[in-house]
Short mmCIF file of C-alpha atoms and ligand atoms in Angstrom, two decimals:
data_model
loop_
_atom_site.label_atom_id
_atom_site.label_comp_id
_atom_site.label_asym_id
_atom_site.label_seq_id
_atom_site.Cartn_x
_atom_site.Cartn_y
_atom_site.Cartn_z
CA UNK A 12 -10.53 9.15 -4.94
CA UNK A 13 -8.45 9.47 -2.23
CA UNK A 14 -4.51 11.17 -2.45
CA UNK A 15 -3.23 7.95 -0.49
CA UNK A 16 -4.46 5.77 -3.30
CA UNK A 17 -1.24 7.19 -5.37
CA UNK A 18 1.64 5.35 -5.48
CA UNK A 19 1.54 1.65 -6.50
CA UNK A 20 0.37 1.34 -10.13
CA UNK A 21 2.99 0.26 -12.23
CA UNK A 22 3.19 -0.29 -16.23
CA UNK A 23 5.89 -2.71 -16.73
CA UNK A 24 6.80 -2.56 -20.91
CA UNK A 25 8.15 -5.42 -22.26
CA UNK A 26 9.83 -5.10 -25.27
CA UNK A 27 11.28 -7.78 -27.98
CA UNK A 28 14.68 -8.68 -26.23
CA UNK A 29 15.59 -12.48 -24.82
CA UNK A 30 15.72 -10.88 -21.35
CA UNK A 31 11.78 -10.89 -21.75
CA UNK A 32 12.15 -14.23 -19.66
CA UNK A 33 13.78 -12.23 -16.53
CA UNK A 34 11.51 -9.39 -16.65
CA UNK A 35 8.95 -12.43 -15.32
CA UNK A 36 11.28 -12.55 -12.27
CA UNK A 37 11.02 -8.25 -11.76
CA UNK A 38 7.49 -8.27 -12.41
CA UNK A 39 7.00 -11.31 -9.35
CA UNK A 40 9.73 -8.93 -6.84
CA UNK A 41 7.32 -5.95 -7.54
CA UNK A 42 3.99 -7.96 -6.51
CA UNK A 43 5.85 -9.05 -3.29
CA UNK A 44 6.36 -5.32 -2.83
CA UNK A 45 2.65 -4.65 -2.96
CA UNK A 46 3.08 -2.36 -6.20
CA UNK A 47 0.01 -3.25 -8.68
CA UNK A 48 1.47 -3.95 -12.18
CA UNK A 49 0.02 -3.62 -15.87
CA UNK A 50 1.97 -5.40 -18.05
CA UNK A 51 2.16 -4.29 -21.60
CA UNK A 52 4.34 -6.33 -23.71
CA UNK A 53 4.86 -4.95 -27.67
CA UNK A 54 3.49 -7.82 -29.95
CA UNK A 55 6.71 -8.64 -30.97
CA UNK A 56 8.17 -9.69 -27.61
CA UNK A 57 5.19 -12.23 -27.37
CA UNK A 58 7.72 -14.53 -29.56
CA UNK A 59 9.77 -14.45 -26.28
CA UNK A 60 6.94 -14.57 -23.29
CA UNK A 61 3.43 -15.08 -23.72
CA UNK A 62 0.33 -13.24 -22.76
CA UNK A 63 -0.89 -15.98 -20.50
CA UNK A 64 2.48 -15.92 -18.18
CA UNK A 65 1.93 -12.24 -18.16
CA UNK A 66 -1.27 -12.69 -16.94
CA UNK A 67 -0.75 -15.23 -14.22
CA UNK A 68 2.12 -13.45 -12.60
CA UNK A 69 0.76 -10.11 -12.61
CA UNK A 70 -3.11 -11.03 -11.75
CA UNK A 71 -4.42 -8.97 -13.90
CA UNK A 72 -5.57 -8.81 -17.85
CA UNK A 73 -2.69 -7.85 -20.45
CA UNK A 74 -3.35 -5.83 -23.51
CA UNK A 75 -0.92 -5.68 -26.60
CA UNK A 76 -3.17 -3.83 -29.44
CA UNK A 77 -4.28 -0.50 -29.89
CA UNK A 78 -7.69 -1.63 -31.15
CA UNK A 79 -9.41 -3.20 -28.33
CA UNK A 80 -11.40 -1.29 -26.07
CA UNK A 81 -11.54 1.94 -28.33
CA UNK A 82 -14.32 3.21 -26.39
CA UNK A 83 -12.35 3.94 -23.00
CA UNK A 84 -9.80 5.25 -24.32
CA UNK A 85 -7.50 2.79 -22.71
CA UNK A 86 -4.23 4.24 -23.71
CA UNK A 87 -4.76 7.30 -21.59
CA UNK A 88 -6.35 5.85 -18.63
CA UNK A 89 -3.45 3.65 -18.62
CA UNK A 90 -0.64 6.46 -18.59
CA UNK A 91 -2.75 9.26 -16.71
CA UNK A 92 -3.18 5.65 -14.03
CA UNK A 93 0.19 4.67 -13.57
CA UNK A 94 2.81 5.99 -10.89
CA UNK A 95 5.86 5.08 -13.23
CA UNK A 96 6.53 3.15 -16.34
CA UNK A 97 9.29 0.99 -16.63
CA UNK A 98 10.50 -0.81 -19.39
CA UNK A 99 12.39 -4.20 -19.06
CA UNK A 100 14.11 -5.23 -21.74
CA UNK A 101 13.96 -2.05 -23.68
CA UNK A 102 15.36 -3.00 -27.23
CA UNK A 103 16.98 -0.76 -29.56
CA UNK A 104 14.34 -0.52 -31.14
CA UNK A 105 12.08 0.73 -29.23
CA UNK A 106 14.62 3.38 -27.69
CA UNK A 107 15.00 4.22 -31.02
CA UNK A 108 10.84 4.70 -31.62
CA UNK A 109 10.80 6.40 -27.82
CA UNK A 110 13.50 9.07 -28.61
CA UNK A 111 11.80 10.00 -32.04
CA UNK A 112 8.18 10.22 -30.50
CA UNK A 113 6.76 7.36 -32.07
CA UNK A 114 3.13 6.06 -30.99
CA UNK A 115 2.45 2.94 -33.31
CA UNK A 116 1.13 0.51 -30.51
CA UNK A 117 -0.43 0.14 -27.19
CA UNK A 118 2.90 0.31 -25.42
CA UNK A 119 4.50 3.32 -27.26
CA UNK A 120 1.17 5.38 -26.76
CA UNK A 121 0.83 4.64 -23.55
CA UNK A 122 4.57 6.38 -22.91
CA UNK A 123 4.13 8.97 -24.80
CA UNK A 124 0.50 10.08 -22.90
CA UNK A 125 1.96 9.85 -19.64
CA UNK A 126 4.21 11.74 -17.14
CA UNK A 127 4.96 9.29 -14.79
CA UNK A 128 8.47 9.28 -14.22
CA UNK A 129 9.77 6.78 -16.35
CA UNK A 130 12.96 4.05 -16.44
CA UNK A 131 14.42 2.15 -19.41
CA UNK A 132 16.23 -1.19 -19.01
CA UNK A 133 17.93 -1.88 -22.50
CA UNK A 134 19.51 -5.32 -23.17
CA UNK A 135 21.13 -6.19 -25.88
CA UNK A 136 24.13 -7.08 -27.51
CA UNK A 137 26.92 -4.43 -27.15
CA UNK A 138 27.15 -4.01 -30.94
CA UNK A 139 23.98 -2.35 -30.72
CA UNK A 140 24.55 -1.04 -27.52
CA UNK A 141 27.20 0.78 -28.76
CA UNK A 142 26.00 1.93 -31.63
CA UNK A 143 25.62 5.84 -32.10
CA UNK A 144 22.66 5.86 -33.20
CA UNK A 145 21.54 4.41 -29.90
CA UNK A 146 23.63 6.25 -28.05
CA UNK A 147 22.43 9.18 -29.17
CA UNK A 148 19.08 7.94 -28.38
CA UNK A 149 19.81 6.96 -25.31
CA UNK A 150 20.99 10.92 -24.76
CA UNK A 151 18.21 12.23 -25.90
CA UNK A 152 15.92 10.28 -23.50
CA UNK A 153 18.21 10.95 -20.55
CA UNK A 154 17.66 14.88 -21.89
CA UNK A 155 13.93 14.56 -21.59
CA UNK A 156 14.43 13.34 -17.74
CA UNK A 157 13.88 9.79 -18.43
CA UNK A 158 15.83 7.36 -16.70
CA UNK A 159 18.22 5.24 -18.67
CA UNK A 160 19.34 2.08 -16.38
CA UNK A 161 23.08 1.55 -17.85
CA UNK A 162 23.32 -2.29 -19.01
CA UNK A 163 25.35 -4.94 -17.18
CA UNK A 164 28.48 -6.05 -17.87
CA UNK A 165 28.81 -10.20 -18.90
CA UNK A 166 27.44 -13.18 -20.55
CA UNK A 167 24.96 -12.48 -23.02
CA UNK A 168 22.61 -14.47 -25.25
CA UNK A 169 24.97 -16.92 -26.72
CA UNK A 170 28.79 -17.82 -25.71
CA UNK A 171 29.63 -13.96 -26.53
CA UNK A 172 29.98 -11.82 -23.56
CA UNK A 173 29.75 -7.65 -23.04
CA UNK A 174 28.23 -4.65 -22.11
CA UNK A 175 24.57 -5.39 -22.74
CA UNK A 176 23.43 -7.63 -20.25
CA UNK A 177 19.78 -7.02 -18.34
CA UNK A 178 20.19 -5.63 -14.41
CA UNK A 179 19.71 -7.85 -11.86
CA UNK A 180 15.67 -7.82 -10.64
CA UNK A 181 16.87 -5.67 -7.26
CA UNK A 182 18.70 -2.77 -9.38
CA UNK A 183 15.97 -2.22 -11.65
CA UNK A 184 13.70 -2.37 -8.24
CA UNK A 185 16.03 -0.02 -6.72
CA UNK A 186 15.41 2.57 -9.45
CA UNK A 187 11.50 1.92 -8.93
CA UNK A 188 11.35 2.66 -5.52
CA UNK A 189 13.29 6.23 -5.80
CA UNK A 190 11.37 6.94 -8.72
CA UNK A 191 8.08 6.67 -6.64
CA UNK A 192 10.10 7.84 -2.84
CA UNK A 193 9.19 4.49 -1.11
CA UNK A 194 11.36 1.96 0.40
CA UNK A 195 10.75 -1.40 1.52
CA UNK A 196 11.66 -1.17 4.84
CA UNK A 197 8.32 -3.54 5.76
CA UNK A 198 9.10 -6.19 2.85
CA UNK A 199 7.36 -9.27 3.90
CA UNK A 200 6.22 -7.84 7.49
CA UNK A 201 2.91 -8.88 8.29
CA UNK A 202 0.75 -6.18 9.39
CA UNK A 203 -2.85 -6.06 10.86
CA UNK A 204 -4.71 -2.91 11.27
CA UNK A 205 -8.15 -2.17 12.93
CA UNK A 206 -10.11 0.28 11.26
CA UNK A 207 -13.22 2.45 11.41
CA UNK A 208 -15.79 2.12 14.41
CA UNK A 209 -17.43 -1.09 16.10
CA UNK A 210 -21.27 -0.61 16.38
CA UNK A 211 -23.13 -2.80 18.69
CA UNK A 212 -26.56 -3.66 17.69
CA UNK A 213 -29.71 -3.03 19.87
CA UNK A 214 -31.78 -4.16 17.51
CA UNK A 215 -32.17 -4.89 13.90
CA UNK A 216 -32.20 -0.69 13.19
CA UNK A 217 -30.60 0.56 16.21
CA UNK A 218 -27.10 0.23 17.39
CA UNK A 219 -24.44 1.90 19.67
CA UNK A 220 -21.77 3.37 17.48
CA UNK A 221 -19.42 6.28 16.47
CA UNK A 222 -17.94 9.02 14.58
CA UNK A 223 -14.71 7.07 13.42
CA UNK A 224 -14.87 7.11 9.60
CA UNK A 225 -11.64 4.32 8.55
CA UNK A 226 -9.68 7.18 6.83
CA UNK A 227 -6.66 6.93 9.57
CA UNK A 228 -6.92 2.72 9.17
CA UNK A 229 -6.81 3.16 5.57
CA UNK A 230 -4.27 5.35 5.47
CA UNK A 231 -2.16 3.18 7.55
CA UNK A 232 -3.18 0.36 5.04
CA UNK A 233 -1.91 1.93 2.13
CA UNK A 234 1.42 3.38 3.30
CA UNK A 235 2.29 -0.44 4.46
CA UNK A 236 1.32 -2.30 1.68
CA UNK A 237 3.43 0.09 -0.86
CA UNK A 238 6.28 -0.19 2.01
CA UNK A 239 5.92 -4.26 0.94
CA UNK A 240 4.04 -5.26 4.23
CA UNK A 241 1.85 -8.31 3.91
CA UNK A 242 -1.53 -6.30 5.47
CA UNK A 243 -4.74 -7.27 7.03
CA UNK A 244 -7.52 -4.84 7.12
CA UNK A 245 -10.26 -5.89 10.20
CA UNK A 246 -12.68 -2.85 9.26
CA UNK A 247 -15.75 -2.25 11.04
CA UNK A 248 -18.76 -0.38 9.11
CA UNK A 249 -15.74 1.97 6.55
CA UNK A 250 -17.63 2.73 3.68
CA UNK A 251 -14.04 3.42 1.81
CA UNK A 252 -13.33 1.12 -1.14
CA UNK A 253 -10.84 -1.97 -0.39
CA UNK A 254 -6.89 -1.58 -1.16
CA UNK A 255 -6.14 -4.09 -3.79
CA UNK A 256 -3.27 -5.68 -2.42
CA UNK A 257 -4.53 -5.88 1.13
CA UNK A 258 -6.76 -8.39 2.46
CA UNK A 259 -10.23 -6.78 3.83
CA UNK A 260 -12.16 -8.31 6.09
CA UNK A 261 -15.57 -6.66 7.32
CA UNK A 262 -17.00 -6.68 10.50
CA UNK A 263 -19.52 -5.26 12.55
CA UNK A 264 -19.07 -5.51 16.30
CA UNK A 265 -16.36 -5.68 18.75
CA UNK A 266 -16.99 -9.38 19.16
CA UNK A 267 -16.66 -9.69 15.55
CA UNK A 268 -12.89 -8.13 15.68
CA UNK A 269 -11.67 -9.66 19.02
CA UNK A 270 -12.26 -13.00 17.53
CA UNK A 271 -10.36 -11.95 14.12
CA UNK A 272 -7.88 -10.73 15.86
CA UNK A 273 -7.66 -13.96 18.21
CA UNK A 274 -7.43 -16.00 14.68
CA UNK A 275 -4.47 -13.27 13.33
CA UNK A 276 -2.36 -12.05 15.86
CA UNK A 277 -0.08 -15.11 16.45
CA UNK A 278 1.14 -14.64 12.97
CA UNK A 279 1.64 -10.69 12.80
CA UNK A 280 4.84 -8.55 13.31
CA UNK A 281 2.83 -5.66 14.13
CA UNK A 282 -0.86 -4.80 15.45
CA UNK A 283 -2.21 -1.42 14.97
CA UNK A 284 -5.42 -0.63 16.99
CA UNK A 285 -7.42 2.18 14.86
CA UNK A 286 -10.11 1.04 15.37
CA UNK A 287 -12.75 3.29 17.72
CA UNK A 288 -13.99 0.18 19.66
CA UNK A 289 -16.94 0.85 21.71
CA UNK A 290 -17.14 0.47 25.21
CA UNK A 291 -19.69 -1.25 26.29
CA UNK A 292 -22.83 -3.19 24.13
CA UNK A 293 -26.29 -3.55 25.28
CA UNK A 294 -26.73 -6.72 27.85
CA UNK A 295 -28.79 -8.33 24.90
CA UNK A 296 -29.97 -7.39 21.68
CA UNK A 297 -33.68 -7.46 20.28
CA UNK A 298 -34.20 -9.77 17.06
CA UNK A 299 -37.41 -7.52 16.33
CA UNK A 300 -37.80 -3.45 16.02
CA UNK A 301 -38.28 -1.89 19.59
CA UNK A 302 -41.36 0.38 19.18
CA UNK A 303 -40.68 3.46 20.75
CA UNK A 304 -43.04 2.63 24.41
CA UNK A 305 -40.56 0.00 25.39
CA UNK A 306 -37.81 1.69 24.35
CA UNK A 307 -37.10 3.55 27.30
CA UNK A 308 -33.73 2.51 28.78
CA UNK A 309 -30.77 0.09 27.55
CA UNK A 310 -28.88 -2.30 29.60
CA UNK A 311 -25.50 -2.13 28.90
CA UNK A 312 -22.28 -4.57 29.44
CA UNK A 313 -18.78 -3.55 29.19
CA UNK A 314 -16.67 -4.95 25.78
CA UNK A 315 -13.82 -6.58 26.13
CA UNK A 316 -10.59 -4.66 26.04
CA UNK A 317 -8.89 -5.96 22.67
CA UNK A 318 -6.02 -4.10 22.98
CA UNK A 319 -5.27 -5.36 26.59
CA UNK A 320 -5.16 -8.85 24.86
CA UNK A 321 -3.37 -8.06 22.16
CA UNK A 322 -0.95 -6.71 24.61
CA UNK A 323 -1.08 -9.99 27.44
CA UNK A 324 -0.46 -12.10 24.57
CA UNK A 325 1.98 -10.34 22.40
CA UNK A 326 5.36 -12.13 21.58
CA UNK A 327 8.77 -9.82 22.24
CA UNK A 328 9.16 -9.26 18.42
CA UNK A 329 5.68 -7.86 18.00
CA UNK A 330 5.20 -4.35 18.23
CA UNK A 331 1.96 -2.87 19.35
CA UNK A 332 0.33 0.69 18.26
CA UNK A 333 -2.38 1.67 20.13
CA UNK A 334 -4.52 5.11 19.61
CA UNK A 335 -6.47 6.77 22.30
CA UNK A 336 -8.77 10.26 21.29
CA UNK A 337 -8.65 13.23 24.13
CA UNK A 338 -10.17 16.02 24.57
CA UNK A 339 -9.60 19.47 27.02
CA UNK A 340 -5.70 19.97 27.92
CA UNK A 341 -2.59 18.16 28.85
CA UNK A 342 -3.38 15.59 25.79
CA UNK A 343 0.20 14.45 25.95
CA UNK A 344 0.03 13.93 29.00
CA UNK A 345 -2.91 12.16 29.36
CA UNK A 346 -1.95 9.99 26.17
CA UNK A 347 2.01 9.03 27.72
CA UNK A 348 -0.02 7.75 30.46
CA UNK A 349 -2.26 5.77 28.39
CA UNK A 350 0.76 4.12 27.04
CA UNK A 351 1.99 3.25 30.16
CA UNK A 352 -1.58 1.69 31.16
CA UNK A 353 -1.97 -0.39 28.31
CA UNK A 354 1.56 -1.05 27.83
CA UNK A 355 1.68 -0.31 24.20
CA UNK A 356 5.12 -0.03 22.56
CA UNK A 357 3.86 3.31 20.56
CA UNK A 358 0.56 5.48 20.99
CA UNK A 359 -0.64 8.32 18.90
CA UNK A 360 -3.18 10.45 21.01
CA UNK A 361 -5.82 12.39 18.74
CA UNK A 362 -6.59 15.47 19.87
CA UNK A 363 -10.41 15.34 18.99
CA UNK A 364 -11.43 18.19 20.72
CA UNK A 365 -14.72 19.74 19.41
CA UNK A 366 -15.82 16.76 17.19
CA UNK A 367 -12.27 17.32 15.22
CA UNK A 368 -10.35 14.73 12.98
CA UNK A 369 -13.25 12.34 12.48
CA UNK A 370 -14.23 11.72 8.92
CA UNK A 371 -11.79 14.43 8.43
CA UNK A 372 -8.63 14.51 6.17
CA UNK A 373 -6.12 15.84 8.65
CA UNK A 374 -5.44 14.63 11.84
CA UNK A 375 -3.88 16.62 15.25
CA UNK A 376 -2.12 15.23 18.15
CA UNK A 377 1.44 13.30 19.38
CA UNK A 378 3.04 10.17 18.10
CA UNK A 379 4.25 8.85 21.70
CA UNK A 380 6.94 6.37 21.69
CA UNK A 381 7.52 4.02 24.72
CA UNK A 382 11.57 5.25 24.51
CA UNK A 383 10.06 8.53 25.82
CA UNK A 384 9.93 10.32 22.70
CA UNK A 385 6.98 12.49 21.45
CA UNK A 386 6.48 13.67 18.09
CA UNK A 387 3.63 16.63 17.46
CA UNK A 388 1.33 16.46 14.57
CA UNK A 389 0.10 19.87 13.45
CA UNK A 390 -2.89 19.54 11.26
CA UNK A 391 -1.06 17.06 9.25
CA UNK A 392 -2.77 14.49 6.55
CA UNK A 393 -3.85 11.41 7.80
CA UNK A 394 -1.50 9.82 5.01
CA UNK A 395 1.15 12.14 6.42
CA UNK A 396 0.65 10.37 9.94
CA UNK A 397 0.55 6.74 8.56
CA UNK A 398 4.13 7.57 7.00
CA UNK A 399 5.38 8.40 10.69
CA UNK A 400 3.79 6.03 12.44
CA UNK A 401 5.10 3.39 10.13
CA UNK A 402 8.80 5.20 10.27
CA UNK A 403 8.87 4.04 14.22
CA UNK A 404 7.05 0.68 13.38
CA UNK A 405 9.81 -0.11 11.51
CA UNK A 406 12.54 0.94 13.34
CA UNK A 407 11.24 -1.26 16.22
CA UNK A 408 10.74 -4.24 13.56
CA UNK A 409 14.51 -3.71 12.61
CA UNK A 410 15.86 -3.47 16.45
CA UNK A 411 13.63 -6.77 17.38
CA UNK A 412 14.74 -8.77 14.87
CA UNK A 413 18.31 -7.84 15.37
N1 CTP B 28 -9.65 -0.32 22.41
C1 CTP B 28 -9.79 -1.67 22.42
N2 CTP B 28 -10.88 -2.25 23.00
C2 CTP B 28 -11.81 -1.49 23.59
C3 CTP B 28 -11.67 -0.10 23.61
C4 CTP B 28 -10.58 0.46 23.00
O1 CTP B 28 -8.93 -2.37 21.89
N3 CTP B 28 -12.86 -2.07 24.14
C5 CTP B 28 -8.44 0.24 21.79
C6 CTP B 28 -8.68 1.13 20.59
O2 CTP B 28 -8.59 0.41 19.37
C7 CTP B 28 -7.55 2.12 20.68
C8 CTP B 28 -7.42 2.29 22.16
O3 CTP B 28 -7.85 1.09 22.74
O4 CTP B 28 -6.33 1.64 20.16
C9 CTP B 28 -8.30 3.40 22.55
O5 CTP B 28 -8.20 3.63 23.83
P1 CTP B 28 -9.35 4.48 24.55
O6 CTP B 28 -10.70 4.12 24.06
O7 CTP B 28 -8.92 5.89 24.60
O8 CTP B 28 -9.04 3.87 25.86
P2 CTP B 28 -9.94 3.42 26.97
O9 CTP B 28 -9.16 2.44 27.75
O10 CTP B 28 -11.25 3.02 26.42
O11 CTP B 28 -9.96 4.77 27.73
P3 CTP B 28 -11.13 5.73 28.18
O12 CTP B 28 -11.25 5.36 29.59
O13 CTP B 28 -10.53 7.08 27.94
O14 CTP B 28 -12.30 5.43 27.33
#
């Protein structure tokens, strides 16, 4: 699997506390974010919240017992999964079970196998709050590096009112994102990315292609979605698994992705051209095998340039990220005038001299900026790149929409 698919799985406990209700609310904030959430309530807080609201709003099967599914050992593929477990409402009982090492259900286990960094939300009524025996529960799981979110002051279950009360959605979201170093600085942005290389068919075997394997795309995909961007993947011929969480859509040739990107672009904040497009395709393709006599020469036509269109048509709050691959010296240079040719608001220039970067993990060249600014990659991971890029994506997001 590949390092950039770390960093959105989320276990979301939900323990046997009236506050069960607003946990629905974190759990729907979390999904806009992009994270991917397993919900495990203890069997007790289904009195509160069901399994089949658990199930709609996260998208994905919920599991309460211990005994089902003994074969995969789901307990451990859950917490060795994960990225961080949080626990909304956590009661005082189950701090209580947490601090003393218990594992007597699917929840508890799960906590215990796992070293995700892991947050607490505890609601309850400030008698219990207060009570040493929590508190010295609550002290001993602070000890052990877990994070203990300190209750809200106000109204609680009935008329009473205290220390107690269950975090607003955002605080507990807050915690999340440090826990896991992301922020949302792309929360609700719509993003489409090209990815991998276009191959143009000469006939039902052959076809003009090349070396671009979807790793940078993918990368790009990955870091935007868990930044809470609403992505689009247009990938031509990546043989890299789909990003849950970011909608995929397969295509072949240039043609293919020009008219995608015809139906998309209106809608989309930002447009990142990854994509190795090829040049030109042959004048007309063959619907049967060329034997090897007639296949002597290929008539070629020149592709449409999508990222000139992009650019012709492009709004003033979209941004635009082209990439261009050099070879030989003066790649800077050769890239800042790229920019200025295709009038792209940010470039990154691959230095692919030798073959290098394709299908590769790391990448080498310069983010170029249109505000004049270069930034050098030094053998860097692809991942690594996707966070910069995305960085100066943003910032130009945030001074657009000023
Ligand atoms: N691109 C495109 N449509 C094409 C070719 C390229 O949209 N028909 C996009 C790629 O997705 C990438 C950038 O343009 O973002 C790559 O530029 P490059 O191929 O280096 O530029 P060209 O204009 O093709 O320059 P060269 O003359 O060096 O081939």
């Amino acid at each position: 699997m590949q390092s950039y698919q770390r960093g959105r799985e989320i276990v979301l406990g939900v323990g046997a506390g009236i506050a069960a209700y607003k946990s629905c609310d974190l759990l729907r904030r979390l999904k806009d974010r992009g994270f991917l959430v397993t919900v495990i309530p203890t069997s007790a807080s289904l009195h509160f919240i069901g399994v089949a609201t658990w199930e709609a709003l996260s998208g994905r099967p919920v599991e309460t017992e211990l005994w089902n599914n003994v074969h995969k050992v789901p307990h451990i593929a859950t917490a060795s999964r994960c990225d961080v477990i949080v626990i909304a409402p956590t009661t005082a009982d189950l701090l209580a079970r947490l601090a003393s090492g218990r594992a007597d259900d699917y929840l508890t286990n799960v906590f215990i196998s796992s070293d995700a960094p892991k947050i607490l939300v505890p609601a309850m009524h400030p008698q219990m709050w207060l009570n040493p025996a929590t508190q010295a529960n609550v002290a001993t799981l602070r000890q052990r590096g877990v994070i203990v979110v300190e209750p809200d002051v106000g109204r609680l279950t009935g008329e009473d009112s205290g220390i107690g009360r269950f975090p607003e959605s955002e605080r507990i979201i807050r915690e999340v994102q440090e826990a896991l170093h992301v922020n949302a600085d792309l929360l609700g942005r719509n993003i489409l990315i090209t990815a991998g290389g276009t191959r143009e068919r000469i006939d039902p075997v052959r076809y003009i292609g090349n070396r671009s394997s979807g790793l940078q795309g993918y990368a790009l995909a990955w870091e935007a979605v868990r930044r809470g961007a609403k992505v689009k993947v247009i990938s031509a011929n990546v043989t890299l698994p789909d990003i849950e969480g970011v909608e995929t859509f397969p295509v072949e040739s240039a043609e293919e992705m020009q008219k995608l990107i015809l139906q998309f672009s209106p809608e989309e904040d930002a447009i990142i051209m990854s994509a190795a497009v090829a040049d030109v395709r042959p004048v007309s393709h063959s619907a049967e095998k060329i034997s090897k006599e007639h296949f002597t020469e290929i008539a070629l036509t020149r592709n449409p340039d999508l990222l000139r269109g992009i650019v012709e048509a492009k709004s003033a709050r979209q941004v635009i990220v082209g990439f261009a691959a050099e070879t030989g010296i003066d790649i800077e240079k050769k890239g800042r005038a790229k920019l200025v040719a295709k009038g792209v608001d940010i470039l990154y220039v691959n230095d692919v001299s030798g073959g290098a970067i394709f299908g590769e993990e790391y990448t080498e060249g310069s983010l170029l900026i249109d505000d004049g600014r270069s930034i050098e990659v030094i053998h860097e991971l692809k991942e690594t790149l996707a966070t910069k890029l995305l960085d100066e994506v943003a910032l130009k997001l945030g001074y657009v929409n000023e």
